[in-house]
mmCIF file of C-alpha atoms and ligand atoms in Angstrom:
data_model
loop_
_atom_site.group_PDB
_atom_site.id
_atom_site.type_symbol
_atom_site.label_atom_id
_atom_site.label_comp_id
_atom_site.label_asym_id
_atom_site.label_seq_id
_atom_site.Cartn_x
_atom_site.Cartn_y
_atom_site.Cartn_z
ATOM 1 C CA MET K 21 47.592 50.744 34.809
ATOM 2 C CA CYS K 22 50.834 48.951 35.600
ATOM 3 C CA LEU K 23 50.895 45.373 34.316
ATOM 4 C CA SER K 24 53.259 42.721 35.662
ATOM 5 C CA GLU K 25 54.372 39.781 33.530
ATOM 6 C CA PHE K 26 51.831 37.597 35.343
ATOM 7 C CA ASP K 27 49.023 40.146 34.869
ATOM 8 C CA ILE K 28 49.764 40.108 31.148
ATOM 9 C CA ILE K 29 49.667 36.332 30.906
ATOM 10 C CA ARG K 30 46.518 35.989 33.016
ATOM 11 C CA THR K 31 44.603 38.854 31.403
ATOM 12 C CA TYR K 32 45.429 38.362 27.753
ATOM 13 C CA PHE K 33 46.626 34.842 27.118
ATOM 14 C CA GLN K 34 45.037 32.500 29.637
ATOM 15 C CA ARG K 35 41.713 31.469 28.145
ATOM 16 C CA GLU K 36 39.151 28.782 28.916
ATOM 17 C CA GLN K 37 40.629 25.558 27.614
ATOM 18 C CA GLN K 38 38.601 24.302 24.658
ATOM 19 C CA SER K 39 40.640 21.235 23.826
ATOM 20 C CA ASP K 40 40.503 17.878 25.600
ATOM 21 C CA SER K 41 44.055 17.233 24.414
ATOM 22 C CA VAL K 42 45.426 19.927 26.769
ATOM 23 C CA ILE K 43 46.004 18.171 30.095
ATOM 24 C CA ALA K 44 47.838 21.183 31.574
ATOM 25 C CA GLY K 45 48.054 24.512 29.740
ATOM 26 C CA ILE K 46 49.224 27.975 30.783
ATOM 27 C CA GLY K 47 50.112 28.215 34.459
ATOM 28 C CA ASP K 48 52.299 25.205 35.158
ATOM 29 C CA ASP K 49 55.983 24.731 34.406
ATOM 30 C CA CYS K 50 55.205 22.844 31.216
ATOM 31 C CA ALA K 51 52.168 22.229 29.114
ATOM 32 C CA LEU K 52 51.056 18.595 29.110
ATOM 33 C CA LEU K 53 49.528 17.518 25.827
ATOM 34 C CA ALA K 54 47.848 14.265 24.886
ATOM 35 C CA VAL K 55 49.207 13.237 21.493
ATOM 36 C CA THR K 56 46.881 11.001 19.455
ATOM 37 C CA PRO K 57 48.399 7.496 19.383
ATOM 38 C CA GLY K 58 49.878 6.584 16.010
ATOM 39 C CA GLN K 59 50.146 10.170 14.771
ATOM 40 C CA TYR K 60 53.330 12.104 14.085
ATOM 41 C CA LEU K 61 53.871 15.326 16.022
ATOM 42 C CA ALA K 62 54.748 18.149 13.572
ATOM 43 C CA VAL K 63 56.615 21.089 15.157
ATOM 44 C CA SER K 64 57.565 24.400 13.570
ATOM 45 C CA MET K 65 58.685 27.847 14.768
ATOM 46 C CA ASP K 66 58.766 31.286 13.142
ATOM 47 C CA THR K 67 59.860 34.615 14.575
ATOM 48 C CA LEU K 68 58.425 37.932 13.415
ATOM 49 C CA VAL K 69 60.532 41.013 14.097
ATOM 50 C CA ALA K 70 58.955 44.481 13.923
ATOM 51 C CA GLY K 71 60.078 46.371 10.821
ATOM 52 C CA ARG K 72 61.410 43.217 9.197
ATOM 53 C CA HIS K 73 58.490 40.796 9.020
ATOM 54 C CA PHE K 74 55.745 43.372 9.324
ATOM 55 C CA PRO K 75 55.731 47.162 8.848
ATOM 56 C CA LEU K 76 56.321 49.235 11.994
ATOM 57 C CA ALA K 77 52.927 50.854 11.343
ATOM 58 C CA ALA K 78 51.074 47.501 11.540
ATOM 59 C CA THR K 79 48.208 47.410 14.030
ATOM 60 C CA PRO K 80 48.579 45.025 16.996
ATOM 61 C CA TYR K 81 45.472 43.133 15.813
ATOM 62 C CA ASP K 82 47.103 42.499 12.427
ATOM 63 C CA ILE K 83 50.450 41.533 13.975
ATOM 64 C CA GLY K 84 48.630 38.908 16.051
ATOM 65 C CA ARG K 85 46.803 37.500 13.031
ATOM 66 C CA ARG K 86 49.836 37.403 10.765
ATOM 67 C CA ALA K 87 52.098 35.826 13.390
ATOM 68 C CA LEU K 88 49.850 32.802 13.784
ATOM 69 C CA CYS K 89 48.836 32.493 10.111
ATOM 70 C CA VAL K 90 52.416 32.224 8.839
ATOM 71 C CA ASN K 91 53.196 29.607 11.483
ATOM 72 C CA ILE K 92 50.137 27.462 10.771
ATOM 73 C CA SER K 93 51.041 27.606 7.066
ATOM 74 C CA ASP K 94 54.082 25.399 7.778
ATOM 75 C CA ILE K 95 51.858 22.836 9.492
ATOM 76 C CA ALA K 96 49.529 22.865 6.461
ATOM 77 C CA ALA K 97 52.468 22.203 4.111
ATOM 78 C CA MET K 98 53.189 18.865 5.825
ATOM 79 C CA ALA K 99 49.530 17.716 5.598
ATOM 80 C CA ALA K 100 49.238 18.047 9.374
ATOM 81 C CA THR K 101 46.406 19.429 11.506
ATOM 82 C CA PRO K 102 47.339 22.335 13.803
ATOM 83 C CA THR K 103 46.614 21.562 17.459
ATOM 84 C CA TRP K 104 48.645 23.669 19.926
ATOM 85 C CA PHE K 105 51.011 26.624 19.967
ATOM 86 C CA THR K 106 53.309 28.462 22.350
ATOM 87 C CA LEU K 107 54.081 32.181 22.234
ATOM 88 C CA GLY K 108 57.392 33.916 22.958
ATOM 89 C CA LEU K 109 56.508 37.579 23.264
ATOM 90 C CA THR K 110 59.096 40.354 23.625
ATOM 91 C CA LEU K 111 57.536 43.760 24.266
ATOM 92 C CA PRO K 112 59.067 47.221 24.740
ATOM 93 C CA ASP K 113 56.372 48.002 27.323
ATOM 94 C CA ALA K 114 53.194 46.497 28.754
ATOM 95 C CA ASN K 115 50.528 48.516 26.970
ATOM 96 C CA HIS K 116 46.967 47.487 27.798
ATOM 97 C CA GLU K 117 45.406 48.530 24.487
ATOM 98 C CA TRP K 118 48.216 46.942 22.448
ATOM 99 C CA LEU K 119 47.933 43.622 24.299
ATOM 100 C CA LYS K 120 44.140 43.604 24.003
ATOM 101 C CA GLN K 121 44.231 44.032 20.248
ATOM 102 C CA PHE K 122 47.189 41.728 19.689
ATOM 103 C CA SER K 123 45.613 38.883 21.667
ATOM 104 C CA GLN K 124 42.309 39.446 19.834
ATOM 105 C CA GLY K 125 44.040 38.999 16.459
ATOM 106 C CA LEU K 126 45.925 35.972 17.720
ATOM 107 C CA PHE K 127 42.838 34.233 19.142
ATOM 108 C CA ASP K 128 40.690 35.056 16.098
ATOM 109 C CA ILE K 129 43.043 32.823 14.079
ATOM 110 C CA ALA K 130 43.643 30.299 16.883
ATOM 111 C CA ASN K 131 39.914 29.702 17.359
ATOM 112 C CA ARG K 132 39.268 29.331 13.656
ATOM 113 C CA PHE K 133 41.871 26.565 13.398
ATOM 114 C CA HIS K 134 41.102 25.020 16.825
ATOM 115 C CA CYS K 135 44.716 25.591 17.786
ATOM 116 C CA ALA K 136 45.126 26.119 21.557
ATOM 117 C CA LEU K 137 47.673 28.481 23.155
ATOM 118 C CA VAL K 138 49.317 26.270 25.785
ATOM 119 C CA GLY K 139 52.292 28.288 27.051
ATOM 120 C CA GLY K 140 55.006 30.764 26.260
ATOM 121 C CA ASP K 141 57.395 33.296 27.656
ATOM 122 C CA THR K 142 57.003 37.040 28.146
ATOM 123 C CA THR K 143 60.004 39.368 28.237
ATOM 124 C CA ARG K 144 60.837 43.046 27.786
ATOM 125 C CA GLY K 145 62.795 44.237 24.747
ATOM 126 C CA PRO K 146 62.337 45.328 21.117
ATOM 127 C CA LEU K 147 59.001 44.024 19.750
ATOM 128 C CA SER K 148 59.292 40.495 18.425
ATOM 129 C CA ILE K 149 56.936 37.527 18.342
ATOM 130 C CA THR K 150 58.033 33.913 18.227
ATOM 131 C CA ILE K 151 55.451 31.188 17.827
ATOM 132 C CA GLN K 152 56.034 27.482 17.986
ATOM 133 C CA VAL K 153 53.136 25.635 16.479
ATOM 134 C CA HIS K 154 52.402 21.932 16.857
ATOM 135 C CA GLY K 155 50.306 19.733 14.638
ATOM 136 C CA GLN K 156 49.505 16.080 14.181
ATOM 137 C CA ALA K 157 49.820 14.132 10.967
ATOM 138 C CA ALA K 158 48.931 10.666 9.719
ATOM 139 C CA PRO K 159 52.318 8.985 9.064
ATOM 140 C CA GLU K 160 51.158 7.525 5.727
ATOM 141 C CA HIS K 161 49.965 10.895 4.394
ATOM 142 C CA VAL K 162 52.554 13.345 5.699
ATOM 143 C CA LEU K 163 54.067 15.553 2.950
ATOM 144 C CA THR K 164 57.784 16.374 2.813
ATOM 145 C CA ARG K 165 60.076 18.142 0.339
ATOM 146 C CA ASP K 166 62.128 15.123 -0.637
ATOM 147 C CA LYS K 167 59.649 12.824 -2.376
ATOM 148 C CA ALA K 168 58.975 14.592 -5.697
ATOM 149 C CA GLN K 169 59.466 12.247 -8.640
ATOM 150 C CA ALA K 170 60.017 12.616 -12.379
ATOM 151 C CA GLY K 171 56.617 12.548 -14.060
ATOM 152 C CA ASP K 172 54.854 14.476 -11.270
ATOM 153 C CA THR K 173 52.822 17.562 -12.153
ATOM 154 C CA VAL K 174 53.533 20.734 -10.159
ATOM 155 C CA PHE K 175 50.516 22.594 -8.759
ATOM 156 C CA VAL K 176 50.036 25.658 -6.583
ATOM 157 C CA THR K 177 47.026 26.546 -4.442
ATOM 158 C CA GLY K 178 45.341 29.957 -4.703
ATOM 159 C CA THR K 179 47.038 32.813 -6.516
ATOM 160 C CA LEU K 180 50.643 34.031 -6.475
ATOM 161 C CA GLY K 181 52.221 37.467 -6.305
ATOM 162 C CA ASP K 182 49.710 38.739 -3.747
ATOM 163 C CA GLY K 183 52.228 38.898 -0.899
ATOM 164 C CA ALA K 184 54.751 40.976 -2.847
ATOM 165 C CA ALA K 185 52.039 43.231 -4.274
ATOM 166 C CA ALA K 186 50.639 43.730 -0.770
ATOM 167 C CA LEU K 187 54.043 44.694 0.610
ATOM 168 C CA ALA K 188 54.542 47.144 -2.280
ATOM 169 C CA MET K 189 51.174 48.678 -1.451
ATOM 170 C CA LEU K 190 51.883 48.890 2.285
ATOM 171 C CA GLU K 191 55.257 50.514 1.571
ATOM 172 C CA GLY K 192 53.673 53.079 -0.759
ATOM 173 C CA ARG K 193 55.271 51.692 -3.940
ATOM 174 C CA LEU K 194 51.988 50.590 -5.480
ATOM 175 C CA ALA K 195 48.737 52.516 -5.805
ATOM 176 C CA VAL K 196 45.617 50.348 -6.197
ATOM 177 C CA ASP K 197 41.833 50.817 -6.200
ATOM 178 C CA GLU K 198 39.814 50.326 -3.023
ATOM 179 C CA ASN K 199 38.776 46.786 -3.891
ATOM 180 C CA ALA K 200 42.341 45.601 -4.455
ATOM 181 C CA GLN K 201 43.458 47.549 -1.394
ATOM 182 C CA HIS K 202 41.221 45.540 0.909
ATOM 183 C CA TYR K 203 42.110 42.272 -0.808
ATOM 184 C CA LEU K 204 45.876 42.861 -0.557
ATOM 185 C CA TYR K 205 45.656 44.105 3.028
ATOM 186 C CA GLU K 206 43.957 40.890 4.119
ATOM 187 C CA ARG K 207 46.345 38.723 2.087
ATOM 188 C CA PHE K 208 49.275 40.315 3.899
ATOM 189 C CA TYR K 209 47.955 40.297 7.438
ATOM 190 C CA ALA K 210 45.826 37.150 7.343
ATOM 191 C CA PRO K 211 47.249 34.873 4.642
ATOM 192 C CA GLU K 212 44.868 31.917 4.861
ATOM 193 C CA PRO K 213 46.826 28.834 6.006
ATOM 194 C CA GLN K 214 46.055 26.060 3.516
ATOM 195 C CA VAL K 215 45.267 23.428 6.148
ATOM 196 C CA ARG K 216 42.267 21.945 4.349
ATOM 197 C CA ALA K 217 44.165 21.747 1.057
ATOM 198 C CA GLY K 218 47.145 20.113 2.783
ATOM 199 C CA LEU K 219 44.951 17.425 4.331
ATOM 200 C CA LEU K 220 43.222 16.738 0.988
ATOM 201 C CA LEU K 221 46.577 16.509 -0.778
ATOM 202 C CA GLY K 222 48.370 14.322 1.762
ATOM 203 C CA PRO K 223 47.161 11.061 0.175
ATOM 204 C CA LEU K 224 47.453 12.412 -3.389
ATOM 205 C CA SER K 225 50.825 14.196 -3.584
ATOM 206 C CA HIS K 226 54.462 13.151 -3.470
ATOM 207 C CA SER K 227 55.768 16.393 -1.957
ATOM 208 C CA ALA K 228 54.721 19.869 -0.841
ATOM 209 C CA ILE K 229 56.102 23.139 0.510
ATOM 210 C CA ASP K 230 54.530 26.423 1.574
ATOM 211 C CA ILE K 231 55.541 29.423 -0.506
ATOM 212 C CA SER K 232 57.092 31.875 1.918
ATOM 213 C CA ASP K 233 60.345 32.780 0.111
ATOM 214 C CA GLY K 234 58.956 32.945 -3.439
ATOM 215 C CA LEU K 235 57.852 30.198 -5.839
ATOM 216 C CA LEU K 236 61.250 29.631 -7.481
ATOM 217 C CA ALA K 237 63.195 29.624 -4.217
ATOM 218 C CA ASP K 238 60.756 27.228 -2.564
ATOM 219 C CA LEU K 239 60.554 24.891 -5.568
ATOM 220 C CA GLY K 240 64.359 24.967 -5.442
ATOM 221 C CA HIS K 241 64.092 23.380 -1.976
ATOM 222 C CA ILE K 242 61.945 20.565 -3.414
ATOM 223 C CA ALA K 243 64.299 20.155 -6.409
ATOM 224 C CA ARG K 244 67.370 19.810 -4.173
ATOM 225 C CA ALA K 245 65.751 17.621 -1.541
ATOM 226 C CA SER K 246 64.238 15.319 -4.189
ATOM 227 C CA ASP K 247 67.148 15.545 -6.687
ATOM 228 C CA VAL K 248 64.926 16.479 -9.645
ATOM 229 C CA ALA K 249 64.614 19.193 -12.314
ATOM 230 C CA ILE K 250 61.442 21.271 -12.103
ATOM 231 C CA GLU K 251 60.032 23.151 -15.099
ATOM 232 C CA ILE K 252 57.488 25.959 -14.688
ATOM 233 C CA ASP K 253 55.141 27.424 -17.319
ATOM 234 C CA VAL K 254 55.141 31.074 -16.349
ATOM 235 C CA GLU K 255 51.926 31.884 -18.263
ATOM 236 C CA ALA K 256 50.046 29.270 -16.194
ATOM 237 C CA ILE K 257 50.727 30.926 -12.828
ATOM 238 C CA PRO K 258 47.372 31.900 -11.312
ATOM 239 C CA LEU K 259 46.662 35.567 -10.739
ATOM 240 C CA ALA K 260 44.217 37.155 -8.309
ATOM 241 C CA PRO K 261 41.320 38.895 -10.141
ATOM 242 C CA ALA K 262 41.854 41.938 -7.892
ATOM 243 C CA LEU K 263 45.320 42.356 -9.427
ATOM 244 C CA ALA K 264 44.267 41.987 -13.084
ATOM 245 C CA SER K 265 44.480 45.681 -13.970
ATOM 246 C CA ILE K 266 47.872 46.091 -12.288
ATOM 247 C CA VAL K 267 49.161 43.046 -14.126
ATOM 248 C CA ALA K 268 47.858 44.288 -17.461
ATOM 249 C CA ARG K 269 49.777 47.519 -16.864
ATOM 250 C CA SER K 270 53.038 45.868 -15.810
ATOM 251 C CA PRO K 271 53.181 42.145 -16.688
ATOM 252 C CA GLN K 272 56.932 42.061 -16.092
ATOM 253 C CA ILE K 273 56.581 43.303 -12.525
ATOM 254 C CA TRP K 274 53.845 40.837 -11.758
ATOM 255 C CA ARG K 275 56.044 37.999 -13.043
ATOM 256 C CA GLU K 276 58.717 39.104 -10.605
ATOM 257 C CA TRP K 277 56.210 39.204 -7.769
ATOM 258 C CA SER K 278 54.723 35.804 -8.517
ATOM 259 C CA LEU K 279 58.040 34.011 -9.165
ATOM 260 C CA THR K 280 60.328 35.569 -6.575
ATOM 261 C CA GLY K 281 58.235 37.815 -4.333
ATOM 262 C CA GLY K 282 57.400 35.442 -1.482
ATOM 263 C CA ASP K 283 54.982 35.880 1.413
ATOM 264 C CA ASP K 284 52.158 34.151 -0.456
ATOM 265 C CA TYR K 285 51.721 31.222 1.991
ATOM 266 C CA GLN K 286 50.145 29.076 -0.690
ATOM 267 C CA LEU K 287 51.198 25.448 -1.133
ATOM 268 C CA ALA K 288 53.261 24.162 -4.050
ATOM 269 C CA PHE K 289 52.819 20.402 -4.427
ATOM 270 C CA THR K 290 53.696 17.645 -6.881
ATOM 271 C CA VAL K 291 51.181 15.007 -7.955
ATOM 272 C CA PRO K 292 51.993 11.653 -9.601
ATOM 273 C CA ALA K 293 50.116 10.720 -12.805
ATOM 274 C CA ALA K 294 48.025 8.159 -10.884
ATOM 275 C CA HIS K 295 46.333 10.914 -8.834
ATOM 276 C CA ILE K 296 46.048 13.746 -11.373
ATOM 277 C CA HIS K 297 42.466 12.840 -12.203
ATOM 278 C CA THR K 298 41.395 12.943 -8.530
ATOM 279 C CA VAL K 299 43.120 16.293 -7.972
ATOM 280 C CA GLN K 300 41.442 17.692 -11.087
ATOM 281 C CA GLN K 301 38.060 16.491 -9.800
ATOM 282 C CA LEU K 302 38.657 18.208 -6.467
ATOM 283 C CA ILE K 303 39.448 21.414 -8.353
ATOM 284 C CA GLU K 304 36.405 21.158 -10.632
ATOM 285 C CA SER K 305 34.054 20.440 -7.728
ATOM 286 C CA GLY K 306 35.337 23.522 -5.887
ATOM 287 C CA GLN K 307 36.840 21.590 -2.975
ATOM 288 C CA LEU K 308 40.367 22.649 -3.890
ATOM 289 C CA GLN K 309 41.560 25.893 -5.448
ATOM 290 C CA ALA K 310 44.714 24.926 -7.322
ATOM 291 C CA THR K 311 46.376 25.249 -10.733
ATOM 292 C CA ALA K 312 48.852 23.055 -12.633
ATOM 293 C CA ILE K 313 51.929 25.182 -13.392
ATOM 294 C CA GLY K 314 54.638 22.759 -14.466
ATOM 295 C CA ARG K 315 56.292 19.345 -14.202
ATOM 296 C CA VAL K 316 59.020 17.372 -12.505
ATOM 297 C CA ASN K 317 61.735 15.840 -14.677
ATOM 298 C CA SER K 318 64.641 13.599 -13.796
ATOM 299 C CA THR K 319 68.084 15.135 -13.690
ATOM 300 C CA ASP K 320 71.420 13.601 -14.529
ATOM 301 C CA THR K 321 73.311 16.734 -13.585
ATOM 302 C CA THR K 322 72.252 19.045 -10.748
ATOM 303 C CA PRO K 323 68.784 19.730 -9.330
ATOM 304 C CA SER K 324 67.231 22.811 -10.935
ATOM 305 C CA VAL K 325 64.158 24.965 -11.413
ATOM 306 C CA SER K 326 63.674 26.461 -14.869
ATOM 307 C CA CYS K 327 60.956 28.552 -16.490
ATOM 308 C CA GLN K 328 59.219 28.611 -19.848
ATOM 309 C CA LEU K 329 56.974 31.303 -21.257
ATOM 310 C CA HIS K 330 54.658 29.991 -24.002
ATOM 311 C CA GLY K 331 57.033 27.095 -24.634
ATOM 312 C CA LYS K 332 60.212 29.185 -24.924
ATOM 313 C CA PRO K 333 62.952 29.306 -22.278
ATOM 314 C CA TYR K 334 62.378 32.238 -19.932
ATOM 315 C CA ALA K 335 65.045 33.772 -17.701
ATOM 316 C CA PRO K 336 63.360 34.654 -14.401
ATOM 317 C CA PRO K 337 63.799 38.229 -13.213
ATOM 318 C CA SER K 338 66.153 39.153 -10.404
ATOM 319 C CA THR K 339 64.683 39.151 -6.909
ATOM 320 C CA GLN K 340 65.601 42.797 -6.439
ATOM 321 C CA GLY K 341 63.630 44.063 -9.424
ATOM 322 C CA TYR K 342 60.412 44.937 -7.675
ATOM 323 C CA GLN K 343 62.125 47.392 -5.357
ATOM 324 C CA HIS K 344 62.479 49.763 -8.267
ATOM 325 C CA PHE K 345 58.751 49.801 -8.791
ATOM 326 C CA VAL K 346 57.301 53.226 -8.513
ATOM 327 C CA ALA K 347 53.607 53.883 -7.892
ATOM 328 C CA PRO K 348 51.923 54.593 -11.243
HETATM 329 P P1 LIG N 427 58.486 29.750 34.367
HETATM 330 O O1 LIG N 427 59.072 30.765 35.276
HETATM 331 O O2 LIG N 427 58.100 28.471 35.009
HETATM 332 O O3 LIG N 427 59.259 29.602 33.095
HETATM 333 P P2 LIG N 427 56.785 31.794 33.388
HETATM 334 O O4 LIG N 427 56.682 32.716 34.525
HETATM 335 O O5 LIG N 427 57.684 32.144 32.262
HETATM 336 O O6 LIG N 427 57.076 30.341 33.938
HETATM 337 O O7 LIG N 427 55.325 31.562 32.777
HETATM 338 C C1 LIG N 427 54.249 31.180 33.590
HETATM 339 C C2 LIG N 427 53.248 30.432 32.775
HETATM 340 O O8 LIG N 427 52.719 31.287 31.786
HETATM 341 C C3 LIG N 427 53.823 29.236 32.013
HETATM 342 O O9 LIG N 427 52.825 28.242 31.965
HETATM 343 C C4 LIG N 427 54.089 29.780 30.645
HETATM 344 O O10 LIG N 427 54.025 28.772 29.642
HETATM 345 C C5 LIG N 427 52.958 30.782 30.499
HETATM 346 N N1 LIG N 427 53.306 31.937 29.624
HETATM 347 C C6 LIG N 427 54.265 32.870 29.789
HETATM 348 N N2 LIG N 427 54.242 33.791 28.811
HETATM 349 C C7 LIG N 427 53.235 33.436 27.995
HETATM 350 C C8 LIG N 427 52.715 33.964 26.775
HETATM 351 N N3 LIG N 427 53.218 35.075 26.192
HETATM 352 N N4 LIG N 427 51.686 33.316 26.200
HETATM 353 C C9 LIG N 427 51.177 32.193 26.754
HETATM 354 N N5 LIG N 427 51.608 31.655 27.887
HETATM 355 C C10 LIG N 427 52.635 32.252 28.513
HETATM 356 MG MG1 LIG N 428 59.506 31.264 31.603
#
């Protein structure tokens, strides 16, 4: 079957509109969207290039899921609610089966987060996917990188190191049991965007960021933007139960993964003393999965991120270290 650009759009991307906020969606020159009065519009874009942001062997279903998950993660980090997205799709050829699976993965995530596909562009070329995602945020609760203050406690949601461990597994550098295999596969291809956590934390935190480049690199963004010194307790960093046996075997490698590995798409956020109790209650009641991992101090020199291990200064490993990891 020979598919034209318009066949592709109509068959795979034009769906029944489920959102009242979409006045005009796919099919006109622009999408027309009704923004809720008094809300900020949050806009973010990420491109995924085959072989760089996902393995060449990735299934189209998984590419679709991952592309939208990593984009929605940025919306979550600002305490915004995802609402609409556009899709720039560059394809080497118009393959029916590929498009069917890709759009299935994409819409599985879109439907779960009530985020409507409202437009895009379709071109021929090496496989790459660009998504621009839009969200709405309450101005008084929006979270940015530049409001961390001395005295804040640093938290992270979920567990860290999963993204780097998953990539090592997918690239054949890490052998794991079946249980961990499934866990890591899902963490890589469908990293759960922390939208609910972001919305809970909006009124309770000074600043937040999503961890895409690695904990230390991303906290470095908060430290610079807020002009503070951040201190991390390495032993407090939360670890996925599925990785426990790997970590026991190679604690040093896991530290590298969790501090510098990236691709975790959890939120790091800083909470002032006044709200610590409320955040702890949310954690204890199971409404929020998060762990305190450090603190924000004032700086009279340059912004910094430093680590301690059991109270002693700890020099974080180099970012390249994990590449030397060989499957046990
Ligand atoms: P134009 O020529 O006006 O730029 P296009 O032919 O590029 O329009 O696209 C036609 C319609 O299909 C537009 O509404 C556009 O937003 C939508 N569209 C194109 N590609 C995609 C895609 N990959 N996903 C969703 N919508 C798309
Ligand atoms: Mg166009």
